[in-house]
CSV table of C-alpha atoms in Angstrom, one decimal:
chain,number,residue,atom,x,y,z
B,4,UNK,CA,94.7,43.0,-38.2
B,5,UNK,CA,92.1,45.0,-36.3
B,6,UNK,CA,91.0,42.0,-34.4
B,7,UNK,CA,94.3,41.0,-33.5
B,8,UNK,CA,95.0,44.3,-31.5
B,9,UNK,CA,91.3,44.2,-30.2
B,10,UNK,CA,92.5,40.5,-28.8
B,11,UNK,CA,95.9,41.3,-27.9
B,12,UNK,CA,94.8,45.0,-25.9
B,13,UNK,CA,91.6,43.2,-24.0
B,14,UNK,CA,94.2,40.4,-22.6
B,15,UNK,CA,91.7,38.0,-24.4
B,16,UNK,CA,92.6,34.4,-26.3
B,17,UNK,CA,91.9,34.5,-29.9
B,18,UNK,CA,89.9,31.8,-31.5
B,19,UNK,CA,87.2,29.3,-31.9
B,20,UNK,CA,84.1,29.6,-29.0
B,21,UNK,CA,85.3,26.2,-28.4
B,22,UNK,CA,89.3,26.7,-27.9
B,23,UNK,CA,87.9,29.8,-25.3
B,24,UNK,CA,85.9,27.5,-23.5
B,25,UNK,CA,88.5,25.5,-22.9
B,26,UNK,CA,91.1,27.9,-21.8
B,27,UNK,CA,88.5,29.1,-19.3
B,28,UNK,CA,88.1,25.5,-17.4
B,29,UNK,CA,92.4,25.0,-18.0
B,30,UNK,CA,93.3,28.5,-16.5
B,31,UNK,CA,89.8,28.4,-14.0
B,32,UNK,CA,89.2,32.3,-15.3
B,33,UNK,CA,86.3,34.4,-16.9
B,34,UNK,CA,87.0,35.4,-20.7
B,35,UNK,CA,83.8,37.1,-21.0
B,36,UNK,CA,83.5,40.5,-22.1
B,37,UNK,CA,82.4,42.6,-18.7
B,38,UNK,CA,80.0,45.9,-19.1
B,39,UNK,CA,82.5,48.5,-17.9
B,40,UNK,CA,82.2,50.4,-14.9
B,41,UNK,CA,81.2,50.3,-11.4
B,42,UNK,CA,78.2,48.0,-10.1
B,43,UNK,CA,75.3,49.6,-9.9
B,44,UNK,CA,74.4,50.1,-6.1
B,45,UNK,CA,71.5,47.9,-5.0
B,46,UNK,CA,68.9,49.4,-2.8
């Protein structure tokens, strides 16, 4: 149960590394888990 609300809050498809990949080239968008925050400035 705890993954399904960790899946269902994040916006992120639940399943197989394989069924992800997937919905990433059908949809053309990034599933992957972001560090949160702003960028870090570059100098």
């Amino acid at each position: 149960m705890k993954e399904i609300r960790y899946y269902t809050k994040t916006g992120r498809p639940l399943g197989s590394e394989k069924f992800v990949s997937g919905m990433e080239r059908k949809l053309n968008r990034n599933f992957a888990v972001k560090s949160p925050g702003r960028p870090k400035k570059k100098e």
